[in-house]
The first five atom37 places (N, CA, C, CB, O) and aatype in JSON, in Angstrom:
{
  "aatype": [20, 20, 20, 20, 20, 20, 20, 20, 20, 20, 20, 20, 20, 20, 20, 20, 20, 20, 20, 20, 20, 20, 20, 20, 20, 20, 20, 20, 20, 20, 20, 20, 20, 20, 20, 20, 20, 20, 20, 20, 20, 20, 20, 20, 20, 20, 20, 20, 20, 20, 20, 20, 20, 20, 20, 20, 20, 20, 20, 20, 20, 20, 20, 20, 20, 20, 20, 20, 20, 20, 20, 20, 20, 20, 20, 20, 20, 20, 20, 20, 20, 20, 20, 20, 20, 20, 20, 20, 20, 20, 20, 20, 20, 20, 20, 20, 20, 20, 20, 20, 20, 20, 20, 20, 20],
  "atom_mask": [
    [1, 1, 1, 1, 1],
    [1, 1, 1, 1, 1],
    [1, 1, 1, 1, 1],
    [1, 1, 1, 1, 1],
    [1, 1, 1, 1, 1],
    [1, 1, 1, 1, 1],
    [1, 1, 1, 1, 1],
    [1, 1, 1, 1, 1],
    [1, 1, 1, 1, 1],
    [1, 1, 1, 1, 1],
    [1, 1, 1, 1, 1],
    [1, 1, 1, 1, 1],
    [1, 1, 1, 1, 1],
    [1, 1, 1, 1, 1],
    [1, 1, 1, 1, 1],
    [1, 1, 1, 1, 1],
    [1, 1, 1, 1, 1],
    [1, 1, 1, 1, 1],
    [1, 1, 1, 1, 1],
    [1, 1, 1, 1, 1],
    [1, 1, 1, 1, 1],
    [1, 1, 1, 1, 1],
    [1, 1, 1, 1, 1],
    [1, 1, 1, 1, 1],
    [1, 1, 1, 1, 1],
    [1, 1, 1, 1, 1],
    [1, 1, 1, 1, 1],
    [1, 1, 1, 1, 1],
    [1, 1, 1, 1, 1],
    [1, 1, 1, 1, 1],
    [1, 1, 1, 1, 1],
    [1, 1, 1, 1, 1],
    [1, 1, 1, 1, 1],
    [1, 1, 1, 1, 1],
    [1, 1, 1, 1, 1],
    [1, 1, 1, 1, 1],
    [1, 1, 1, 1, 1],
    [1, 1, 1, 1, 1],
    [1, 1, 1, 1, 1],
    [1, 1, 1, 1, 1],
    [1, 1, 1, 1, 1],
    [1, 1, 1, 1, 1],
    [1, 1, 1, 1, 1],
    [1, 1, 1, 1, 1],
    [1, 1, 1, 1, 1],
    [1, 1, 1, 1, 1],
    [1, 1, 1, 1, 1],
    [1, 1, 1, 1, 1],
    [1, 1, 1, 1, 1],
    [1, 1, 1, 1, 1],
    [1, 1, 1, 1, 1],
    [1, 1, 1, 1, 1],
    [1, 1, 1, 1, 1],
    [1, 1, 1, 1, 1],
    [1, 1, 1, 1, 1],
    [1, 1, 1, 1, 1],
    [1, 1, 1, 1, 1],
    [1, 1, 1, 1, 1],
    [1, 1, 1, 1, 1],
    [1, 1, 1, 1, 1],
    [1, 1, 1, 1, 1],
    [1, 1, 1, 1, 1],
    [1, 1, 1, 1, 1],
    [1, 1, 1, 1, 1],
    [1, 1, 1, 1, 1],
    [1, 1, 1, 1, 1],
    [1, 1, 1, 1, 1],
    [1, 1, 1, 1, 1],
    [1, 1, 1, 1, 1],
    [1, 1, 1, 1, 1],
    [1, 1, 1, 1, 1],
    [1, 1, 1, 1, 1],
    [1, 1, 1, 1, 1],
    [1, 1, 1, 1, 1],
    [1, 1, 1, 1, 1],
    [1, 1, 1, 1, 1],
    [1, 1, 1, 1, 1],
    [1, 1, 1, 1, 1],
    [1, 1, 1, 1, 1],
    [1, 1, 1, 1, 1],
    [1, 1, 1, 1, 1],
    [1, 1, 1, 1, 1],
    [1, 1, 1, 1, 1],
    [1, 1, 1, 1, 1],
    [1, 1, 1, 1, 1],
    [1, 1, 1, 1, 1],
    [1, 1, 1, 1, 1],
    [1, 1, 1, 1, 1],
    [1, 1, 1, 1, 1],
    [1, 1, 1, 1, 1],
    [1, 1, 1, 1, 1],
    [1, 1, 1, 1, 1],
    [1, 1, 1, 1, 1],
    [1, 1, 1, 1, 1],
    [1, 1, 1, 1, 1],
    [1, 1, 1, 1, 1],
    [1, 1, 1, 1, 1],
    [1, 1, 1, 1, 1],
    [1, 1, 1, 1, 1],
    [1, 1, 1, 1, 1],
    [1, 1, 1, 1, 1],
    [1, 1, 1, 1, 1],
    [1, 1, 1, 1, 1],
    [1, 1, 1, 1, 1],
    [1, 1, 1, 1, 1]
  ],
  "atom_positions": [
    [[185.12, 21.44, 89.18], [185.0, 21.87, 90.56], [184.04, 20.94, 91.3], [184.52, 23.33, 90.66], [182.96, 20.65, 90.79]],
    [[184.42, 20.48, 92.46], [183.56, 19.61, 93.25], [182.44, 20.42, 93.89], [184.39, 18.86, 94.32], [182.5, 21.65, 93.95]],
    [[181.44, 19.71, 94.37], [180.33, 20.4, 95.03], [180.84, 21.08, 96.31], [179.18, 19.41, 95.35], [181.88, 20.72, 96.85]],
    [[180.08, 22.06, 96.76], [180.46, 22.78, 97.97], [179.43, 22.48, 99.06], [180.55, 24.31, 97.7], [178.26, 22.23, 98.77]],
    [[179.88, 22.52, 100.3], [178.98, 22.31, 101.43], [178.46, 23.67, 101.87], [179.7, 21.57, 102.61], [179.21, 24.64, 101.97]],
    [[177.15, 23.72, 102.13], [176.56, 24.96, 102.63], [175.88, 24.7, 103.96], [175.55, 25.55, 101.61], [175.53, 23.56, 104.28]],
    [[175.7, 25.76, 104.72], [175.06, 25.68, 106.03], [173.96, 26.73, 106.11], [176.11, 25.87, 107.18], [173.81, 27.56, 105.22]],
    [[173.21, 26.67, 107.2], [172.19, 27.7, 107.43], [172.82, 29.1, 107.36], [171.5, 27.49, 108.8], [172.22, 30.05, 106.86]],
    [[174.04, 29.2, 107.88], [174.71, 30.49, 107.98], [175.08, 31.1, 106.63], [175.95, 30.34, 108.82], [174.92, 32.3, 106.43]],
    [[175.58, 30.28, 105.69], [176.06, 30.83, 104.42], [175.14, 30.54, 103.23], [177.42, 30.29, 104.12], [175.47, 30.89, 102.09]],
    [[174.0, 29.91, 103.46], [173.11, 29.5, 102.38], [172.71, 30.66, 101.47], [171.87, 28.85, 102.95], [172.84, 30.57, 100.25]],
    [[172.24, 31.75, 102.04], [171.77, 32.88, 101.24], [172.86, 33.47, 100.37], [171.2, 33.96, 102.14], [172.61, 33.86, 99.23]],
    [[174.08, 33.55, 100.88], [175.16, 34.11, 100.07], [175.53, 33.17, 98.92], [176.4, 34.4, 100.95], [175.93, 33.64, 97.85]],
    [[175.42, 31.86, 99.13], [175.76, 30.89, 98.08], [174.75, 30.95, 96.93], [175.82, 29.47, 98.66], [175.14, 30.89, 95.77]],
    [[173.45, 31.06, 97.25], [172.44, 31.04, 96.18], [172.31, 32.36, 95.44], [171.1, 30.66, 96.76], [171.65, 32.42, 94.4]],
    [[172.93, 33.42, 95.94], [172.91, 34.72, 95.26], [173.99, 34.72, 94.18], [173.12, 35.9, 96.27], [175.03, 35.36, 94.34]],
    [[173.74, 34.01, 93.11], [174.74, 33.86, 92.06], [174.08, 34.03, 90.7], [175.43, 32.48, 92.16], [172.92, 33.65, 90.5]],
    [[174.83, 34.61, 89.75], [174.33, 34.71, 88.38], [174.25, 33.32, 87.75], [175.23, 35.64, 87.54], [173.38, 33.05, 86.92]],
    [[175.17, 32.46, 88.15], [175.2, 31.08, 87.65], [174.18, 30.27, 88.46], [176.65, 30.45, 87.74], [174.12, 30.44, 89.68]],
    [[173.4, 29.41, 87.82], [172.46, 28.58, 88.59], [173.18, 27.75, 89.65], [171.67, 27.65, 87.65], [174.31, 27.29, 89.45]],
    [[172.51, 27.58, 90.79], [173.04, 26.79, 91.89], [172.05, 25.67, 92.19], [173.28, 27.68, 93.17], [170.9, 25.92, 92.53]],
    [[172.51, 24.42, 92.05], [171.69, 23.27, 92.41], [172.04, 22.9, 93.84], [171.92, 22.06, 91.42], [173.19, 22.55, 94.13]],
    [[171.06, 22.99, 94.74], [171.29, 22.64, 96.14], [170.69, 21.26, 96.4], [170.67, 23.71, 97.09], [169.51, 21.03, 96.17]],
    [[171.52, 20.36, 96.88], [171.1, 19.02, 97.25], [170.81, 19.02, 98.75], [172.2, 17.95, 96.89], [171.73, 19.17, 99.56]],
    [[169.54, 18.87, 99.12], [169.13, 18.74, 100.51], [169.21, 17.24, 100.83], [167.67, 19.34, 100.77], [168.49, 16.45, 100.22]],
    [[170.06, 16.85, 101.76], [170.35, 15.45, 102.0], [170.61, 15.18, 103.48], [171.56, 15.01, 101.17], [170.68, 16.1, 104.29]],
    [[170.74, 13.88, 103.81], [171.15, 13.45, 105.16], [171.97, 12.17, 105.02], [169.9, 13.23, 106.09], [171.77, 11.4, 104.08]],
    [[172.88, 11.95, 105.95], [173.78, 10.8, 105.88], [173.04, 9.46, 105.99], [174.82, 10.9, 106.99], [173.49, 8.47, 105.43]],
    [[171.93, 9.43, 106.7], [171.19, 8.18, 106.91], [170.27, 7.83, 105.74], [170.36, 8.28, 108.18], [169.65, 6.77, 105.74]],
    [[170.17, 8.7, 104.75], [169.23, 8.54, 103.63], [169.9, 7.75, 102.49], [168.75, 9.92, 103.12], [170.81, 8.25, 101.84]],
    [[169.43, 6.52, 102.25], [169.99, 5.68, 101.2], [169.97, 6.32, 99.82], [169.26, 4.39, 101.16], [171.0, 6.35, 99.15]],
    [[168.82, 6.83, 99.37], [168.79, 7.48, 98.06], [169.71, 8.7, 97.98], [167.37, 7.9, 97.72], [170.24, 9.01, 96.91]],
    [[169.9, 9.4, 99.1], [170.81, 10.56, 99.12], [172.24, 10.09, 98.86], [170.73, 11.31, 100.48], [172.99, 10.72, 98.12]],
    [[172.62, 8.98, 99.5], [173.96, 8.42, 99.33], [174.16, 7.99, 97.87], [174.18, 7.23, 100.29], [175.24, 8.17, 97.31]],
    [[173.12, 7.4, 97.27], [173.2, 6.99, 95.87], [173.29, 8.21, 94.94], [171.98, 6.14, 95.49], [173.93, 8.13, 93.88]],
    [[172.68, 9.31, 95.32], [172.65, 10.51, 94.48], [173.98, 11.26, 94.52], [171.52, 11.44, 94.92], [174.32, 11.97, 93.57]],
    [[174.73, 11.12, 95.61], [175.97, 11.89, 95.8], [176.95, 11.76, 94.65], [176.64, 11.45, 97.07], [177.42, 12.79, 94.15]],
    [[177.31, 10.54, 94.18], [178.27, 10.47, 93.08], [177.72, 11.04, 91.77], [178.7, 9.03, 92.87], [178.48, 11.56, 90.95]],
    [[176.42, 10.94, 91.57], [175.8, 11.52, 90.37], [175.99, 13.04, 90.39], [174.28, 11.16, 90.29], [176.34, 13.64, 89.37]],
    [[175.75, 13.64, 91.54], [175.88, 15.09, 91.66], [177.35, 15.53, 91.57], [175.28, 15.57, 92.99], [177.64, 16.59, 91.03]],
    [[178.25, 14.72, 92.09], [179.68, 15.05, 91.98], [180.11, 15.05, 90.51], [180.54, 14.05, 92.8], [180.83, 15.94, 90.07]],
    [[179.68, 14.04, 89.76], [180.01, 13.98, 88.34], [179.44, 15.19, 87.61], [179.49, 12.68, 87.71], [180.12, 15.82, 86.8]],
    [[178.18, 15.51, 87.88], [177.54, 16.65, 87.24], [178.28, 17.94, 87.6], [176.05, 16.75, 87.67], [178.48, 18.81, 86.75]],
    [[178.69, 18.05, 88.84], [179.43, 19.23, 89.29], [180.73, 19.39, 88.51], [179.72, 19.13, 90.79], [181.08, 20.5, 88.11]],
    [[181.43, 18.28, 88.31], [182.68, 18.32, 87.55], [182.44, 18.67, 86.08], [183.4, 16.96, 87.66], [183.14, 19.51, 85.51]],
    [[181.44, 18.04, 85.48], [181.18, 18.2, 84.05], [180.57, 19.55, 83.69], [180.27, 17.1, 83.58], [180.8, 20.05, 82.59]],
    [[179.82, 20.13, 84.59], [179.08, 21.36, 84.28], [179.55, 22.55, 85.12], [177.61, 21.14, 84.51], [178.79, 23.5, 85.33]],
    [[180.78, 22.52, 85.59], [181.26, 23.56, 86.5], [181.19, 24.97, 85.9], [182.67, 23.26, 86.92], [181.09, 25.95, 86.65]],
    [[181.25, 25.09, 84.58], [181.15, 26.41, 83.96], [179.74, 26.96, 84.0], [181.62, 26.35, 82.52], [179.54, 28.18, 84.0]],
    [[178.74, 26.06, 84.03], [177.35, 26.48, 83.91], [176.53, 26.33, 85.18], [176.7, 25.72, 82.83], [175.44, 26.89, 85.29]],
    [[177.04, 25.57, 86.16], [176.24, 25.2, 87.32], [177.13, 25.01, 88.54], [175.43, 23.93, 87.05], [178.21, 24.42, 88.45]],
    [[176.68, 25.53, 89.68], [177.32, 25.25, 90.96], [176.46, 24.23, 91.68], [177.51, 26.56, 91.81], [175.24, 24.39, 91.76]],
    [[177.08, 23.19, 92.21], [176.36, 22.19, 92.99], [176.74, 22.38, 94.45], [176.67, 20.72, 92.5], [177.92, 22.37, 94.8]],
    [[175.73, 22.55, 95.29], [175.94, 22.74, 96.73], [175.17, 21.68, 97.48], [175.51, 24.17, 97.18], [174.11, 21.24, 97.03]],
    [[175.69, 21.26, 98.63], [175.04, 20.23, 99.44], [174.73, 20.8, 100.82], [175.94, 18.97, 99.56], [175.59, 21.42, 101.45]],
    [[173.49, 20.59, 101.27], [173.07, 21.06, 102.58], [172.53, 19.86, 103.37], [172.0, 22.19, 102.47], [171.52, 19.27, 102.99]],
    [[173.2, 19.52, 104.46], [172.77, 18.42, 105.32], [171.58, 18.92, 106.15], [173.95, 17.91, 106.23], [171.73, 19.83, 106.96]],
    [[170.4, 18.31, 105.95], [169.18, 18.79, 106.61], [169.19, 18.55, 108.11], [167.96, 18.11, 106.0], [168.54, 19.28, 108.86]],
    [[169.93, 17.55, 108.57], [170.01, 17.3, 110.01], [170.84, 18.37, 110.71], [170.61, 15.91, 110.27], [170.54, 18.76, 111.84]],
    [[171.89, 18.83, 110.04], [172.78, 19.83, 110.63], [172.29, 21.25, 110.38], [174.18, 19.66, 110.09], [172.73, 22.19, 111.05]],
    [[171.39, 21.43, 109.41], [170.93, 22.77, 109.01], [169.41, 22.78, 108.83], [171.61, 23.2, 107.69], [168.91, 23.01, 107.73]],
    [[168.67, 22.54, 109.92], [167.22, 22.42, 109.81], [166.51, 23.73, 109.45], [166.67, 21.9, 111.09], [165.42, 23.69, 108.88]],
    [[167.09, 24.86, 109.78], [166.42, 26.14, 109.52], [166.19, 26.36, 108.02], [167.24, 27.31, 110.1], [165.1, 26.74, 107.6]],
    [[167.22, 26.13, 107.22], [167.08, 26.33, 105.78], [166.15, 25.3, 105.17], [168.46, 26.26, 105.09], [165.3, 25.64, 104.35]],
    [[166.29, 24.04, 105.57], [165.41, 22.99, 105.05], [163.95, 23.31, 105.35], [165.79, 21.62, 105.65], [163.08, 23.14, 104.5]],
    [[163.69, 23.77, 106.54], [162.32, 24.14, 106.93], [161.82, 25.35, 106.15], [162.25, 24.43, 108.44], [160.66, 25.39, 105.73]],
    [[162.68, 26.33, 105.95], [162.29, 27.55, 105.23], [161.86, 27.25, 103.8], [163.45, 28.55, 105.22], [161.02, 27.96, 103.24]],
    [[162.44, 26.21, 103.2], [162.1, 25.86, 101.82], [161.13, 24.68, 101.73], [163.36, 25.53, 101.04], [160.9, 24.13, 100.65]],
    [[160.56, 24.29, 102.87], [159.53, 23.26, 102.89], [160.0, 21.89, 102.44], [158.41, 23.68, 102.03], [159.25, 21.15, 101.81]],
    [[161.24, 21.56, 102.77], [161.77, 20.25, 102.37], [161.14, 19.17, 103.23], [163.33, 20.22, 102.49], [161.35, 19.13, 104.44]],
    [[160.36, 18.3, 102.6], [159.65, 17.23, 103.31], [160.23, 15.85, 103.0], [158.17, 17.26, 102.95], [160.11, 14.94, 103.82]],
    [[160.86, 15.69, 101.84], [161.45, 14.42, 101.42], [162.88, 14.7, 100.96], [160.62, 13.74, 100.29], [163.18, 15.76, 100.42]],
    [[163.73, 13.72, 101.19], [165.09, 13.85, 100.69], [165.45, 12.58, 99.93], [166.1, 14.11, 101.85], [164.95, 11.51, 100.27]],
    [[166.3, 12.67, 98.93], [166.94, 13.89, 98.47], [165.97, 14.8, 97.71], [168.12, 13.56, 97.59], [165.17, 14.33, 96.9]],
    [[166.05, 16.08, 97.99], [165.38, 17.11, 97.2], [166.48, 18.0, 96.66], [164.32, 17.92, 98.05], [167.38, 18.43, 97.39]],
    [[166.4, 18.27, 95.37], [167.36, 19.17, 94.74], [166.6, 20.39, 94.24], [168.13, 18.46, 93.57], [165.62, 20.26, 93.51]],
    [[167.04, 21.55, 94.64], [166.42, 22.8, 94.19], [167.46, 23.59, 93.41], [165.87, 23.63, 95.39], [168.62, 23.7, 93.8]],
    [[167.0, 24.16, 92.29], [167.87, 25.0, 91.49], [167.49, 26.45, 91.76], [167.75, 24.67, 89.96], [166.32, 26.82, 91.68]],
    [[168.49, 27.25, 92.09], [168.3, 28.67, 92.38], [169.03, 29.49, 91.32], [168.82, 29.03, 93.8], [170.1, 29.11, 90.86]],
    [[168.43, 30.6, 90.94], [169.09, 31.56, 90.05], [168.85, 32.94, 90.65], [168.54, 31.46, 88.57], [167.71, 33.32, 90.92]],
    [[169.91, 33.67, 90.86], [169.84, 34.99, 91.49], [169.06, 34.95, 92.81], [169.18, 36.0, 90.53], [168.3, 35.87, 93.12]],
    [[169.26, 33.87, 93.58], [168.66, 33.75, 94.9], [167.24, 33.24, 94.94], [168.7, 35.05, 95.55], [166.66, 33.08, 96.01]],
    [[166.65, 32.97, 93.77], [165.25, 32.52, 93.72], [165.17, 31.08, 93.23], [164.42, 33.45, 92.8], [165.87, 30.7, 92.28]],
    [[164.32, 30.27, 93.87], [164.17, 28.89, 93.4], [163.45, 28.86, 92.05], [163.4, 28.04, 94.43], [162.41, 29.49, 91.88]],
    [[164.01, 28.14, 91.09], [163.39, 28.06, 89.77], [162.99, 26.63, 89.39], [164.34, 28.61, 88.71], [162.26, 26.43, 88.43]],
    [[163.48, 25.64, 90.16], [163.14, 24.25, 89.85], [163.37, 23.39, 91.08], [163.98, 23.73, 88.65], [164.27, 23.66, 91.88]],
    [[162.53, 22.35, 91.24], [162.69, 21.4, 92.34], [162.56, 19.99, 91.8], [161.65, 21.67, 93.45], [161.65, 19.68, 91.03]],
    [[163.46, 19.13, 92.23], [163.46, 17.72, 91.84], [163.56, 16.88, 93.12], [164.65, 17.39, 90.85], [164.32, 17.21, 94.03]],
    [[162.77, 15.8, 93.19], [162.75, 14.98, 94.4], [163.07, 13.53, 94.05], [161.38, 15.08, 95.1], [162.54, 12.98, 93.09]],
    [[163.94, 12.93, 94.85], [164.24, 11.51, 94.72], [165.48, 11.24, 93.89], [163.08, 10.81, 94.11], [166.02, 12.12, 93.21]],
    [[165.93, 9.99, 93.99], [167.1, 9.58, 93.23], [166.77, 9.53, 91.74], [167.61, 8.21, 93.72], [165.66, 9.15, 91.36]],
    [[167.73, 9.9, 90.92], [167.59, 9.73, 89.47], [168.98, 9.56, 88.86], [166.85, 10.94, 88.83], [169.94, 10.18, 89.32]],
    [[169.08, 8.72, 87.83], [170.37, 8.56, 87.14], [170.8, 9.89, 86.51], [170.27, 7.46, 86.06], [169.98, 10.78, 86.28]],
    [[172.09, 9.98, 86.22], [172.65, 11.24, 85.71], [171.96, 11.71, 84.43], [174.14, 11.09, 85.46], [171.67, 12.9, 84.29]],
    [[171.68, 10.8, 83.51], [171.05, 11.21, 82.24], [169.64, 11.76, 82.47], [171.0, 10.03, 81.26], [169.23, 12.7, 81.79]],
    [[168.91, 11.19, 83.41], [167.57, 11.69, 83.75], [167.69, 13.08, 84.37], [166.83, 10.71, 84.72], [166.95, 14.0, 84.01]],
    [[168.63, 13.23, 85.3], [168.86, 14.53, 85.93], [169.25, 15.57, 84.89], [169.94, 14.42, 87.01], [168.73, 16.68, 84.9]],
    [[170.16, 15.21, 83.99], [170.56, 16.14, 82.91], [169.35, 16.57, 82.09], [171.62, 15.48, 81.99], [169.2, 17.75, 81.76]],
    [[168.5, 15.61, 81.76], [167.3, 15.93, 80.96], [166.4, 16.9, 81.69], [166.53, 14.65, 80.63], [165.85, 17.82, 81.08]],
    [[166.23, 16.7, 82.99], [165.37, 17.58, 83.77], [165.97, 18.96, 83.95], [165.09, 16.97, 85.13], [165.25, 19.94, 84.17]],
    [[167.29, 19.05, 83.85], [167.99, 20.34, 84.01], [168.28, 21.0, 82.66], [169.31, 20.13, 84.77], [168.99, 22.01, 82.6]],
    [[167.74, 20.46, 81.59], [168.06, 20.94, 80.24], [167.9, 22.45, 80.09], [167.17, 20.24, 79.23], [168.74, 23.1, 79.47]],
    [[166.86, 23.01, 80.64], [166.63, 24.46, 80.52], [167.6, 25.28, 81.35], [165.22, 24.79, 80.93], [167.74, 26.49, 81.13]],
    [[168.27, 24.64, 82.3], [169.2, 25.34, 83.2], [170.63, 25.28, 82.69], [169.12, 24.74, 84.61], [171.39, 26.25, 82.83]],
    [[171.01, 24.15, 82.11], [172.41, 23.94, 81.69], [172.7, 24.59, 80.35], [172.72, 22.45, 81.62], [173.83, 24.51, 79.85]]
  ]
}
């Protein structure tokens, strides 16, 4: 399953899941965000049984980004049952990301 796009409007309903949800806070003008996109798409495909990957454009959805104190992008937050359980900042190769998500996957 490919990643899903979320907005300020549907963010809360998306993160209310028994399955962990990794939210990528990103923007189109952000070089590291663009580099991170294919890594997250691959992870989304490979781990679809264990993890939902969602993308939130911070320029189009500033309310949610502000509510979670997003100061740098890309920032990836993992939510479980609506609560943030992990935060990762910056570009990282897929194997590094997998290692950091080991307790979640």
